[in-house]
mmCIF file with all atom_site columns, C-alpha atoms in Angstrom:
data_model
loop_
_atom_site.group_PDB
_atom_site.id
_atom_site.type_symbol
_atom_site.label_atom_id
_atom_site.label_alt_id
_atom_site.label_comp_id
_atom_site.label_asym_id
_atom_site.label_entity_id
_atom_site.label_seq_id
_atom_site.pdbx_PDB_ins_code
_atom_site.Cartn_x
_atom_site.Cartn_y
_atom_site.Cartn_z
_atom_site.occupancy
_atom_site.B_iso_or_equiv
_atom_site.pdbx_formal_charge
_atom_site.auth_seq_id
_atom_site.auth_comp_id
_atom_site.auth_asym_id
_atom_site.auth_atom_id
_atom_site.pdbx_PDB_model_num
ATOM 1   C CA . UNK A 1 1   ? -16.270 -9.933  6.042   1.00 0.00 ? 1   UNK A CA 1
ATOM 2   C CA . UNK A 1 2   ? -13.786 -7.104  6.441   1.00 0.00 ? 2   UNK A CA 1
ATOM 3   C CA . UNK A 1 3   ? -15.058 -3.871  4.945   1.00 0.00 ? 3   UNK A CA 1
ATOM 4   C CA . UNK A 1 4   ? -13.346 -0.506  4.739   1.00 0.00 ? 4   UNK A CA 1
ATOM 5   C CA . UNK A 1 5   ? -15.257 2.479   3.386   1.00 0.00 ? 5   UNK A CA 1
ATOM 6   C CA . UNK A 1 6   ? -13.490 5.775   2.819   1.00 0.00 ? 6   UNK A CA 1
ATOM 7   C CA . UNK A 1 7   ? -15.274 9.100   2.573   1.00 0.00 ? 7   UNK A CA 1
ATOM 8   C CA . UNK A 1 8   ? -14.554 12.814  2.749   1.00 0.00 ? 8   UNK A CA 1
ATOM 9   C CA . UNK A 1 9   ? -12.715 13.316  -0.513  1.00 0.00 ? 9   UNK A CA 1
ATOM 10  C CA . UNK A 1 10  ? -13.490 16.180  -2.832  1.00 0.00 ? 10  UNK A CA 1
ATOM 11  C CA . UNK A 1 11  ? -12.217 19.380  -4.388  1.00 0.00 ? 11  UNK A CA 1
ATOM 12  C CA . UNK A 1 12  ? -10.193 21.723  -2.200  1.00 0.00 ? 12  UNK A CA 1
ATOM 13  C CA . UNK A 1 13  ? -8.125  24.789  -2.963  1.00 0.00 ? 13  UNK A CA 1
ATOM 14  C CA . UNK A 1 14  ? -4.374  24.845  -2.432  1.00 0.00 ? 14  UNK A CA 1
ATOM 15  C CA . UNK A 1 15  ? -3.685  25.678  1.192   1.00 0.00 ? 15  UNK A CA 1
ATOM 16  C CA . UNK A 1 16  ? -7.020  24.271  2.264   1.00 0.00 ? 16  UNK A CA 1
ATOM 17  C CA . UNK A 1 17  ? -7.935  21.410  4.575   1.00 0.00 ? 17  UNK A CA 1
ATOM 18  C CA . UNK A 1 18  ? -9.874  18.183  4.309   1.00 0.00 ? 18  UNK A CA 1
ATOM 19  C CA . UNK A 1 19  ? -10.627 15.319  6.676   1.00 0.00 ? 19  UNK A CA 1
ATOM 20  C CA . UNK A 1 20  ? -10.913 11.817  5.334   1.00 0.00 ? 20  UNK A CA 1
ATOM 21  C CA . UNK A 1 21  ? -12.719 9.050   7.185   1.00 0.00 ? 21  UNK A CA 1
ATOM 22  C CA . UNK A 1 22  ? -12.534 5.280   6.882   1.00 0.00 ? 22  UNK A CA 1
ATOM 23  C CA . UNK A 1 23  ? -15.396 3.308   8.415   1.00 0.00 ? 23  UNK A CA 1
ATOM 24  C CA . UNK A 1 24  ? -14.389 -0.229  9.311   1.00 0.00 ? 24  UNK A CA 1
ATOM 25  C CA . UNK A 1 25  ? -16.550 -3.288  9.891   1.00 0.00 ? 25  UNK A CA 1
ATOM 26  C CA . UNK A 1 26  ? -16.278 -7.049  10.083  1.00 0.00 ? 26  UNK A CA 1
ATOM 27  C CA . UNK A 1 27  ? -13.407 -7.177  12.585  1.00 0.00 ? 27  UNK A CA 1
ATOM 28  C CA . UNK A 1 28  ? -12.364 -5.898  16.005  1.00 0.00 ? 28  UNK A CA 1
ATOM 29  C CA . UNK A 1 29  ? -11.092 -2.510  14.888  1.00 0.00 ? 29  UNK A CA 1
ATOM 30  C CA . UNK A 1 30  ? -9.040  -1.693  17.981  1.00 0.00 ? 30  UNK A CA 1
ATOM 31  C CA . UNK A 1 31  ? -6.911  -4.816  17.502  1.00 0.00 ? 31  UNK A CA 1
ATOM 32  C CA . UNK A 1 32  ? -5.486  -3.722  14.161  1.00 0.00 ? 32  UNK A CA 1
ATOM 33  C CA . UNK A 1 33  ? -3.009  -1.156  12.963  1.00 0.00 ? 33  UNK A CA 1
ATOM 34  C CA . UNK A 1 34  ? -4.299  0.921   10.077  1.00 0.00 ? 34  UNK A CA 1
ATOM 35  C CA . UNK A 1 35  ? -2.653  2.651   7.159   1.00 0.00 ? 35  UNK A CA 1
ATOM 36  C CA . UNK A 1 36  ? -3.330  5.369   4.602   1.00 0.00 ? 36  UNK A CA 1
ATOM 37  C CA . UNK A 1 37  ? -1.908  4.943   1.095   1.00 0.00 ? 37  UNK A CA 1
ATOM 38  C CA . UNK A 1 38  ? -2.433  7.307   -1.814  1.00 0.00 ? 38  UNK A CA 1
ATOM 39  C CA . UNK A 1 39  ? -2.102  7.102   -5.564  1.00 0.00 ? 39  UNK A CA 1
ATOM 40  C CA . UNK A 1 40  ? -1.981  10.110  -7.855  1.00 0.00 ? 40  UNK A CA 1
ATOM 41  C CA . UNK A 1 41  ? -3.729  9.611   -11.217 1.00 0.00 ? 41  UNK A CA 1
ATOM 42  C CA . UNK A 1 42  ? -1.620  7.382   -13.425 1.00 0.00 ? 42  UNK A CA 1
ATOM 43  C CA . UNK A 1 43  ? 1.138   7.142   -10.799 1.00 0.00 ? 43  UNK A CA 1
ATOM 44  C CA . UNK A 1 44  ? 2.402   4.587   -8.315  1.00 0.00 ? 44  UNK A CA 1
ATOM 45  C CA . UNK A 1 45  ? 1.456   3.880   -4.746  1.00 0.00 ? 45  UNK A CA 1
ATOM 46  C CA . UNK A 1 46  ? 2.667   6.177   -1.978  1.00 0.00 ? 46  UNK A CA 1
ATOM 47  C CA . UNK A 1 47  ? 2.529   5.197   1.685   1.00 0.00 ? 47  UNK A CA 1
ATOM 48  C CA . UNK A 1 48  ? 1.170   8.169   3.657   1.00 0.00 ? 48  UNK A CA 1
ATOM 49  C CA . UNK A 1 49  ? 0.641   7.265   7.309   1.00 0.00 ? 49  UNK A CA 1
ATOM 50  C CA . UNK A 1 50  ? 0.128   4.462   9.790   1.00 0.00 ? 50  UNK A CA 1
ATOM 51  C CA . UNK A 1 51  ? -1.368  4.188   13.251  1.00 0.00 ? 51  UNK A CA 1
ATOM 52  C CA . UNK A 1 52  ? -1.279  1.433   15.830  1.00 0.00 ? 52  UNK A CA 1
ATOM 53  C CA . UNK A 1 53  ? -4.414  -0.248  17.123  1.00 0.00 ? 53  UNK A CA 1
ATOM 54  C CA . UNK A 1 54  ? -4.521  1.831   20.298  1.00 0.00 ? 54  UNK A CA 1
ATOM 55  C CA . UNK A 1 55  ? -3.717  5.025   18.428  1.00 0.00 ? 55  UNK A CA 1
ATOM 56  C CA . UNK A 1 56  ? -0.686  5.554   20.614  1.00 0.00 ? 56  UNK A CA 1
ATOM 57  C CA . UNK A 1 57  ? 1.831   5.266   17.791  1.00 0.00 ? 57  UNK A CA 1
ATOM 58  C CA . UNK A 1 58  ? 1.618   7.184   14.549  1.00 0.00 ? 58  UNK A CA 1
ATOM 59  C CA . UNK A 1 59  ? 3.908   7.274   11.524  1.00 0.00 ? 59  UNK A CA 1
ATOM 60  C CA . UNK A 1 60  ? 4.138   9.612   8.543   1.00 0.00 ? 60  UNK A CA 1
ATOM 61  C CA . UNK A 1 61  ? 5.831   9.907   5.192   1.00 0.00 ? 61  UNK A CA 1
ATOM 62  C CA . UNK A 1 62  ? 8.229   12.848  5.020   1.00 0.00 ? 62  UNK A CA 1
ATOM 63  C CA . UNK A 1 63  ? 6.067   14.366  2.266   1.00 0.00 ? 63  UNK A CA 1
ATOM 64  C CA . UNK A 1 64  ? 3.122   14.875  4.664   1.00 0.00 ? 64  UNK A CA 1
ATOM 65  C CA . UNK A 1 65  ? 4.786   15.175  8.058   1.00 0.00 ? 65  UNK A CA 1
ATOM 66  C CA . UNK A 1 66  ? 3.645   18.310  9.857   1.00 0.00 ? 66  UNK A CA 1
ATOM 67  C CA . UNK A 1 67  ? 0.654   18.778  7.547   1.00 0.00 ? 67  UNK A CA 1
ATOM 68  C CA . UNK A 1 68  ? -1.335  15.541  7.931   1.00 0.00 ? 68  UNK A CA 1
ATOM 69  C CA . UNK A 1 69  ? -2.555  13.939  11.150  1.00 0.00 ? 69  UNK A CA 1
ATOM 70  C CA . UNK A 1 70  ? -3.796  10.376  11.437  1.00 0.00 ? 70  UNK A CA 1
ATOM 71  C CA . UNK A 1 71  ? -6.143  9.402   14.252  1.00 0.00 ? 71  UNK A CA 1
ATOM 72  C CA . UNK A 1 72  ? -8.757  6.819   15.095  1.00 0.00 ? 72  UNK A CA 1
ATOM 73  C CA . UNK A 1 73  ? -11.883 6.502   17.196  1.00 0.00 ? 73  UNK A CA 1
ATOM 74  C CA . UNK A 1 74  ? -12.065 2.893   18.268  1.00 0.00 ? 74  UNK A CA 1
ATOM 75  C CA . UNK A 1 75  ? -15.529 3.411   19.758  1.00 0.00 ? 75  UNK A CA 1
ATOM 76  C CA . UNK A 1 76  ? -16.771 4.376   16.289  1.00 0.00 ? 76  UNK A CA 1
ATOM 77  C CA . UNK A 1 77  ? -14.591 1.915   14.322  1.00 0.00 ? 77  UNK A CA 1
ATOM 78  C CA . UNK A 1 78  ? -13.344 4.816   12.267  1.00 0.00 ? 78  UNK A CA 1
ATOM 79  C CA . UNK A 1 79  ? -9.951  5.944   11.005  1.00 0.00 ? 79  UNK A CA 1
ATOM 80  C CA . UNK A 1 80  ? -9.266  9.557   10.088  1.00 0.00 ? 80  UNK A CA 1
ATOM 81  C CA . UNK A 1 81  ? -6.753  11.560  8.114   1.00 0.00 ? 81  UNK A CA 1
ATOM 82  C CA . UNK A 1 82  ? -6.752  15.298  8.738   1.00 0.00 ? 82  UNK A CA 1
ATOM 83  C CA . UNK A 1 83  ? -5.026  16.993  5.818   1.00 0.00 ? 83  UNK A CA 1
ATOM 84  C CA . UNK A 1 84  ? -3.965  20.650  6.171   1.00 0.00 ? 84  UNK A CA 1
ATOM 85  C CA . UNK A 1 85  ? -1.993  23.006  3.940   1.00 0.00 ? 85  UNK A CA 1
ATOM 86  C CA . UNK A 1 86  ? -2.911  20.936  0.919   1.00 0.00 ? 86  UNK A CA 1
ATOM 87  C CA . UNK A 1 87  ? -0.779  21.176  -2.201  1.00 0.00 ? 87  UNK A CA 1
ATOM 88  C CA . UNK A 1 88  ? -1.371  20.228  -5.806  1.00 0.00 ? 88  UNK A CA 1
ATOM 89  C CA . UNK A 1 89  ? 0.870   17.199  -5.332  1.00 0.00 ? 89  UNK A CA 1
ATOM 90  C CA . UNK A 1 90  ? -1.459  15.850  -2.629  1.00 0.00 ? 90  UNK A CA 1
ATOM 91  C CA . UNK A 1 91  ? -4.138  15.185  -5.246  1.00 0.00 ? 91  UNK A CA 1
ATOM 92  C CA . UNK A 1 92  ? -4.722  11.439  -5.360  1.00 0.00 ? 92  UNK A CA 1
ATOM 93  C CA . UNK A 1 93  ? -6.983  8.568   -4.526  1.00 0.00 ? 93  UNK A CA 1
ATOM 94  C CA . UNK A 1 94  ? -6.577  7.903   -0.818  1.00 0.00 ? 94  UNK A CA 1
ATOM 95  C CA . UNK A 1 95  ? -6.970  4.324   0.374   1.00 0.00 ? 95  UNK A CA 1
ATOM 96  C CA . UNK A 1 96  ? -7.260  3.084   3.921   1.00 0.00 ? 96  UNK A CA 1
ATOM 97  C CA . UNK A 1 97  ? -5.932  -0.389  4.537   1.00 0.00 ? 97  UNK A CA 1
ATOM 98  C CA . UNK A 1 98  ? -5.612  -3.007  7.279   1.00 0.00 ? 98  UNK A CA 1
ATOM 99  C CA . UNK A 1 99  ? -2.889  -5.504  7.943   1.00 0.00 ? 99  UNK A CA 1
ATOM 100 C CA . UNK A 1 100 ? -3.315  -9.226  7.514   1.00 0.00 ? 100 UNK A CA 1
ATOM 101 C CA . UNK A 1 101 ? -3.030  -9.762  11.263  1.00 0.00 ? 101 UNK A CA 1
ATOM 102 C CA . UNK A 1 102 ? -3.229  -7.786  14.459  1.00 0.00 ? 102 UNK A CA 1
ATOM 103 C CA . UNK A 1 103 ? -0.343  -5.339  14.618  1.00 0.00 ? 103 UNK A CA 1
ATOM 104 C CA . UNK A 1 104 ? 0.815   -6.037  11.071  1.00 0.00 ? 104 UNK A CA 1
ATOM 105 C CA . UNK A 1 105 ? 1.336   -3.327  8.474   1.00 0.00 ? 105 UNK A CA 1
ATOM 106 C CA . UNK A 1 106 ? 1.365   -5.813  5.591   1.00 0.00 ? 106 UNK A CA 1
ATOM 107 C CA . UNK A 1 107 ? -1.793  -4.587  3.875   1.00 0.00 ? 107 UNK A CA 1
ATOM 108 C CA . UNK A 1 108 ? -4.271  -7.353  3.139   1.00 0.00 ? 108 UNK A CA 1
ATOM 109 C CA . UNK A 1 109 ? -7.542  -5.428  3.199   1.00 0.00 ? 109 UNK A CA 1
ATOM 110 C CA . UNK A 1 110 ? -8.130  -2.205  1.289   1.00 0.00 ? 110 UNK A CA 1
ATOM 111 C CA . UNK A 1 111 ? -11.020 0.196   0.841   1.00 0.00 ? 111 UNK A CA 1
ATOM 112 C CA . UNK A 1 112 ? -12.184 1.396   -2.558  1.00 0.00 ? 112 UNK A CA 1
ATOM 113 C CA . UNK A 1 113 ? -10.516 4.784   -2.101  1.00 0.00 ? 113 UNK A CA 1
ATOM 114 C CA . UNK A 1 114 ? -11.681 8.377   -2.016  1.00 0.00 ? 114 UNK A CA 1
ATOM 115 C CA . UNK A 1 115 ? -10.506 10.990  -4.514  1.00 0.00 ? 115 UNK A CA 1
ATOM 116 C CA . UNK A 1 116 ? -8.922  14.228  -3.369  1.00 0.00 ? 116 UNK A CA 1
ATOM 117 C CA . UNK A 1 117 ? -8.503  17.000  -5.924  1.00 0.00 ? 117 UNK A CA 1
ATOM 118 C CA . UNK A 1 118 ? -6.445  20.071  -5.077  1.00 0.00 ? 118 UNK A CA 1
ATOM 119 C CA . UNK A 1 119 ? -7.047  22.923  -7.469  1.00 0.00 ? 119 UNK A CA 1
ATOM 120 C CA . UNK A 1 120 ? -7.994  26.577  -7.545  1.00 0.00 ? 120 UNK A CA 1
ATOM 121 C CA . UNK B 2 1   ? 15.153  3.892   2.580   1.00 0.00 ? 1   UNK B CA 1
ATOM 122 C CA . UNK B 2 2   ? 14.492  3.953   -1.141  1.00 0.00 ? 2   UNK B CA 1
ATOM 123 C CA . UNK B 2 3   ? 13.285  1.043   -3.219  1.00 0.00 ? 3   UNK B CA 1
ATOM 124 C CA . UNK B 2 4   ? 14.041  0.513   -6.892  1.00 0.00 ? 4   UNK B CA 1
ATOM 125 C CA . UNK B 2 5   ? 12.361  -2.046  -9.115  1.00 0.00 ? 5   UNK B CA 1
ATOM 126 C CA . UNK B 2 6   ? 13.533  -3.566  -12.340 1.00 0.00 ? 6   UNK B CA 1
ATOM 127 C CA . UNK B 2 7   ? 12.425  -3.704  -14.960 1.00 0.00 ? 7   UNK B CA 1
ATOM 128 C CA . UNK B 2 8   ? 9.956   -0.828  -14.917 1.00 0.00 ? 8   UNK B CA 1
ATOM 129 C CA . UNK B 2 9   ? 7.901   -2.718  -17.462 1.00 0.00 ? 9   UNK B CA 1
ATOM 130 C CA . UNK B 2 10  ? 8.002   -5.981  -19.321 1.00 0.00 ? 10  UNK B CA 1
ATOM 131 C CA . UNK B 2 11  ? 6.096   -7.796  -22.016 1.00 0.00 ? 11  UNK B CA 1
ATOM 132 C CA . UNK B 2 12  ? 5.538   -11.499 -21.595 1.00 0.00 ? 12  UNK B CA 1
ATOM 133 C CA . UNK B 2 13  ? 3.426   -14.323 -22.904 1.00 0.00 ? 13  UNK B CA 1
ATOM 134 C CA . UNK B 2 14  ? 1.089   -16.672 -21.087 1.00 0.00 ? 14  UNK B CA 1
ATOM 135 C CA . UNK B 2 15  ? 3.155   -19.491 -19.653 1.00 0.00 ? 15  UNK B CA 1
ATOM 136 C CA . UNK B 2 16  ? 6.354   -17.451 -19.350 1.00 0.00 ? 16  UNK B CA 1
ATOM 137 C CA . UNK B 2 17  ? 8.416   -17.354 -16.177 1.00 0.00 ? 17  UNK B CA 1
ATOM 138 C CA . UNK B 2 18  ? 8.633   -13.755 -14.970 1.00 0.00 ? 18  UNK B CA 1
ATOM 139 C CA . UNK B 2 19  ? 11.047  -12.318 -12.417 1.00 0.00 ? 19  UNK B CA 1
ATOM 140 C CA . UNK B 2 20  ? 10.832  -8.833  -10.942 1.00 0.00 ? 20  UNK B CA 1
ATOM 141 C CA . UNK B 2 21  ? 13.596  -7.408  -8.772  1.00 0.00 ? 21  UNK B CA 1
ATOM 142 C CA . UNK B 2 22  ? 13.314  -4.961  -5.880  1.00 0.00 ? 22  UNK B CA 1
ATOM 143 C CA . UNK B 2 23  ? 16.416  -3.402  -4.364  1.00 0.00 ? 23  UNK B CA 1
ATOM 144 C CA . UNK B 2 24  ? 16.551  -1.427  -1.121  1.00 0.00 ? 24  UNK B CA 1
ATOM 145 C CA . UNK B 2 25  ? 19.019  1.393   -0.545  1.00 0.00 ? 25  UNK B CA 1
ATOM 146 C CA . UNK B 2 26  ? 19.972  -0.192  2.774   1.00 0.00 ? 26  UNK B CA 1
ATOM 147 C CA . UNK B 2 27  ? 19.360  -3.478  4.491   1.00 0.00 ? 27  UNK B CA 1
ATOM 148 C CA . UNK B 2 28  ? 15.772  -4.157  5.504   1.00 0.00 ? 28  UNK B CA 1
ATOM 149 C CA . UNK B 2 29  ? 16.126  -7.751  6.700   1.00 0.00 ? 29  UNK B CA 1
ATOM 150 C CA . UNK B 2 30  ? 13.031  -9.538  5.353   1.00 0.00 ? 30  UNK B CA 1
ATOM 151 C CA . UNK B 2 31  ? 10.582  -6.683  5.904   1.00 0.00 ? 31  UNK B CA 1
ATOM 152 C CA . UNK B 2 32  ? 9.275   -6.659  2.363   1.00 0.00 ? 32  UNK B CA 1
ATOM 153 C CA . UNK B 2 33  ? 5.907   -7.180  0.718   1.00 0.00 ? 33  UNK B CA 1
ATOM 154 C CA . UNK B 2 34  ? 4.747   -7.574  -2.868  1.00 0.00 ? 34  UNK B CA 1
ATOM 155 C CA . UNK B 2 35  ? 1.414   -6.299  -4.198  1.00 0.00 ? 35  UNK B CA 1
ATOM 156 C CA . UNK B 2 36  ? -0.436  -6.708  -7.455  1.00 0.00 ? 36  UNK B CA 1
ATOM 157 C CA . UNK B 2 37  ? -2.635  -3.904  -8.770  1.00 0.00 ? 37  UNK B CA 1
ATOM 158 C CA . UNK B 2 38  ? -4.992  -3.978  -11.714 1.00 0.00 ? 38  UNK B CA 1
ATOM 159 C CA . UNK B 2 39  ? -6.367  -0.803  -13.313 1.00 0.00 ? 39  UNK B CA 1
ATOM 160 C CA . UNK B 2 40  ? -9.088  0.862   -11.261 1.00 0.00 ? 40  UNK B CA 1
ATOM 161 C CA . UNK B 2 41  ? -8.661  -1.579  -8.376  1.00 0.00 ? 41  UNK B CA 1
ATOM 162 C CA . UNK B 2 42  ? -7.058  -1.485  -4.964  1.00 0.00 ? 42  UNK B CA 1
ATOM 163 C CA . UNK B 2 43  ? -3.783  -3.378  -4.587  1.00 0.00 ? 43  UNK B CA 1
ATOM 164 C CA . UNK B 2 44  ? -3.739  -7.017  -3.534  1.00 0.00 ? 44  UNK B CA 1
ATOM 165 C CA . UNK B 2 45  ? -1.193  -8.442  -1.092  1.00 0.00 ? 45  UNK B CA 1
ATOM 166 C CA . UNK B 2 46  ? 0.709   -11.342 -2.660  1.00 0.00 ? 46  UNK B CA 1
ATOM 167 C CA . UNK B 2 47  ? 3.785   -11.928 -0.502  1.00 0.00 ? 47  UNK B CA 1
ATOM 168 C CA . UNK B 2 48  ? 4.823   -10.676 2.929   1.00 0.00 ? 48  UNK B CA 1
ATOM 169 C CA . UNK B 2 49  ? 7.964   -11.057 4.983   1.00 0.00 ? 49  UNK B CA 1
ATOM 170 C CA . UNK B 2 50  ? 9.804   -11.393 1.660   1.00 0.00 ? 50  UNK B CA 1
ATOM 171 C CA . UNK B 2 51  ? 8.790   -14.989 0.997   1.00 0.00 ? 51  UNK B CA 1
ATOM 172 C CA . UNK B 2 52  ? 5.509   -15.866 2.734   1.00 0.00 ? 52  UNK B CA 1
ATOM 173 C CA . UNK B 2 53  ? 2.629   -16.403 0.344   1.00 0.00 ? 53  UNK B CA 1
ATOM 174 C CA . UNK B 2 54  ? -0.541  -14.648 1.457   1.00 0.00 ? 54  UNK B CA 1
ATOM 175 C CA . UNK B 2 55  ? -3.459  -17.015 1.955   1.00 0.00 ? 55  UNK B CA 1
ATOM 176 C CA . UNK B 2 56  ? -5.429  -17.552 -1.234  1.00 0.00 ? 56  UNK B CA 1
ATOM 177 C CA . UNK B 2 57  ? -2.659  -16.413 -3.576  1.00 0.00 ? 57  UNK B CA 1
ATOM 178 C CA . UNK B 2 58  ? -1.767  -18.980 -6.259  1.00 0.00 ? 58  UNK B CA 1
ATOM 179 C CA . UNK B 2 59  ? 1.419   -20.944 -5.684  1.00 0.00 ? 59  UNK B CA 1
ATOM 180 C CA . UNK B 2 60  ? 2.869   -19.788 -9.014  1.00 0.00 ? 60  UNK B CA 1
ATOM 181 C CA . UNK B 2 61  ? 3.815   -16.602 -7.130  1.00 0.00 ? 61  UNK B CA 1
ATOM 182 C CA . UNK B 2 62  ? 6.900   -16.761 -4.976  1.00 0.00 ? 62  UNK B CA 1
ATOM 183 C CA . UNK B 2 63  ? 9.200   -14.300 -3.256  1.00 0.00 ? 63  UNK B CA 1
ATOM 184 C CA . UNK B 2 64  ? 12.778  -14.491 -2.123  1.00 0.00 ? 64  UNK B CA 1
ATOM 185 C CA . UNK B 2 65  ? 15.605  -12.385 -0.779  1.00 0.00 ? 65  UNK B CA 1
ATOM 186 C CA . UNK B 2 66  ? 16.729  -10.569 2.321   1.00 0.00 ? 66  UNK B CA 1
ATOM 187 C CA . UNK B 2 67  ? 18.848  -7.580  3.168   1.00 0.00 ? 67  UNK B CA 1
ATOM 188 C CA . UNK B 2 68  ? 18.799  -5.382  0.070   1.00 0.00 ? 68  UNK B CA 1
ATOM 189 C CA . UNK B 2 69  ? 17.878  -7.638  -2.846  1.00 0.00 ? 69  UNK B CA 1
ATOM 190 C CA . UNK B 2 70  ? 14.512  -9.258  -3.394  1.00 0.00 ? 70  UNK B CA 1
ATOM 191 C CA . UNK B 2 71  ? 12.696  -10.996 -6.217  1.00 0.00 ? 71  UNK B CA 1
ATOM 192 C CA . UNK B 2 72  ? 9.112   -11.801 -7.104  1.00 0.00 ? 72  UNK B CA 1
ATOM 193 C CA . UNK B 2 73  ? 8.748   -14.732 -9.466  1.00 0.00 ? 73  UNK B CA 1
ATOM 194 C CA . UNK B 2 74  ? 5.689   -15.852 -11.377 1.00 0.00 ? 74  UNK B CA 1
ATOM 195 C CA . UNK B 2 75  ? 6.483   -19.373 -12.488 1.00 0.00 ? 75  UNK B CA 1
ATOM 196 C CA . UNK B 2 76  ? 3.946   -19.582 -15.331 1.00 0.00 ? 76  UNK B CA 1
ATOM 197 C CA . UNK B 2 77  ? 2.233   -16.334 -16.238 1.00 0.00 ? 77  UNK B CA 1
ATOM 198 C CA . UNK B 2 78  ? -1.531  -16.530 -16.490 1.00 0.00 ? 78  UNK B CA 1
ATOM 199 C CA . UNK B 2 79  ? -3.898  -14.118 -18.266 1.00 0.00 ? 79  UNK B CA 1
ATOM 200 C CA . UNK B 2 80  ? -5.108  -12.719 -14.940 1.00 0.00 ? 80  UNK B CA 1
ATOM 201 C CA . UNK B 2 81  ? -1.537  -11.850 -13.908 1.00 0.00 ? 81  UNK B CA 1
ATOM 202 C CA . UNK B 2 82  ? -1.174  -8.937  -16.300 1.00 0.00 ? 82  UNK B CA 1
ATOM 203 C CA . UNK B 2 83  ? -1.001  -6.043  -13.861 1.00 0.00 ? 83  UNK B CA 1
ATOM 204 C CA . UNK B 2 84  ? 1.406   -3.717  -12.083 1.00 0.00 ? 84  UNK B CA 1
ATOM 205 C CA . UNK B 2 85  ? 3.492   -5.108  -9.237  1.00 0.00 ? 85  UNK B CA 1
ATOM 206 C CA . UNK B 2 86  ? 4.848   -3.089  -6.322  1.00 0.00 ? 86  UNK B CA 1
ATOM 207 C CA . UNK B 2 87  ? 7.265   -3.935  -3.568  1.00 0.00 ? 87  UNK B CA 1
ATOM 208 C CA . UNK B 2 88  ? 6.999   -2.218  -0.196  1.00 0.00 ? 88  UNK B CA 1
ATOM 209 C CA . UNK B 2 89  ? 9.372   -2.244  2.750   1.00 0.00 ? 89  UNK B CA 1
ATOM 210 C CA . UNK B 2 90  ? 8.226   -2.227  6.357   1.00 0.00 ? 90  UNK B CA 1
ATOM 211 C CA . UNK B 2 91  ? 11.413  -1.191  8.076   1.00 0.00 ? 91  UNK B CA 1
ATOM 212 C CA . UNK B 2 92  ? 11.821  1.698   10.477  1.00 0.00 ? 92  UNK B CA 1
ATOM 213 C CA . UNK B 2 93  ? 8.157   2.641   10.315  1.00 0.00 ? 93  UNK B CA 1
ATOM 214 C CA . UNK B 2 94  ? 8.317   4.575   7.047   1.00 0.00 ? 94  UNK B CA 1
ATOM 215 C CA . UNK B 2 95  ? 6.850   2.026   4.690   1.00 0.00 ? 95  UNK B CA 1
ATOM 216 C CA . UNK B 2 96  ? 7.879   3.148   1.218   1.00 0.00 ? 96  UNK B CA 1
ATOM 217 C CA . UNK B 2 97  ? 6.634   1.514   -1.964  1.00 0.00 ? 97  UNK B CA 1
ATOM 218 C CA . UNK B 2 98  ? 8.769   0.827   -4.985  1.00 0.00 ? 98  UNK B CA 1
ATOM 219 C CA . UNK B 2 99  ? 7.921   2.568   -8.274  1.00 0.00 ? 99  UNK B CA 1
ATOM 220 C CA . UNK B 2 100 ? 6.185   -0.474  -9.754  1.00 0.00 ? 100 UNK B CA 1
ATOM 221 C CA . UNK B 2 101 ? 6.681   -2.940  -12.598 1.00 0.00 ? 101 UNK B CA 1
ATOM 222 C CA . UNK B 2 102 ? 4.016   -3.159  -15.271 1.00 0.00 ? 102 UNK B CA 1
ATOM 223 C CA . UNK B 2 103 ? 3.568   -6.601  -16.799 1.00 0.00 ? 103 UNK B CA 1
ATOM 224 C CA . UNK B 2 104 ? 1.701   -6.602  -20.088 1.00 0.00 ? 104 UNK B CA 1
ATOM 225 C CA . UNK B 2 105 ? 0.948   -8.978  -22.882 1.00 0.00 ? 105 UNK B CA 1
ATOM 226 C CA . UNK B 2 106 ? 3.552   -9.581  -25.570 1.00 0.00 ? 106 UNK B CA 1
#
């Protein structure tokens, strides 16, 4: 069974940093592209970032480009999102997700999400 | 590439046929997915590549379209289908979601 478990969320001040993790199990992690999606309270979904299975290709939404960095450690079956220079508008539930097949960014499997709050 | 959805919300009854439209600001071929999200839950993939039904999704859901105009159709709305529906494009590696369509009970 595919499982994705996010962690690392919490309260951070504007301008601060946070690193989210997503521990994956139940599949060969290195074979699959991974994605971060966020959802502010009461708002819609926002695609944040994607990374290929090898980690060699990364993609970002314009709203986070230059501030967020996606990475993965295939030896630890873990996906990361390093978030710097956080703003109030970055507050959201952050989901990690996996495609339905190797290399796909159509998101079949999702974690339960981790909440990031940005406030002074 | 921006996505718009219409309507933003709708009220329908069990058994109704429901159609939701997603329009892209430029052509995206068939690189489009549809998701269903219920309150407090992660989204669920319904349709990918514009018209391919994800395994396990009931056949009352269908998708169509290519280029800039896409539709999600629920042929006979069931009680468990009341939710918010999002389209998402997967073109040019910036995979924007649409703003969502909330389907509630009339």
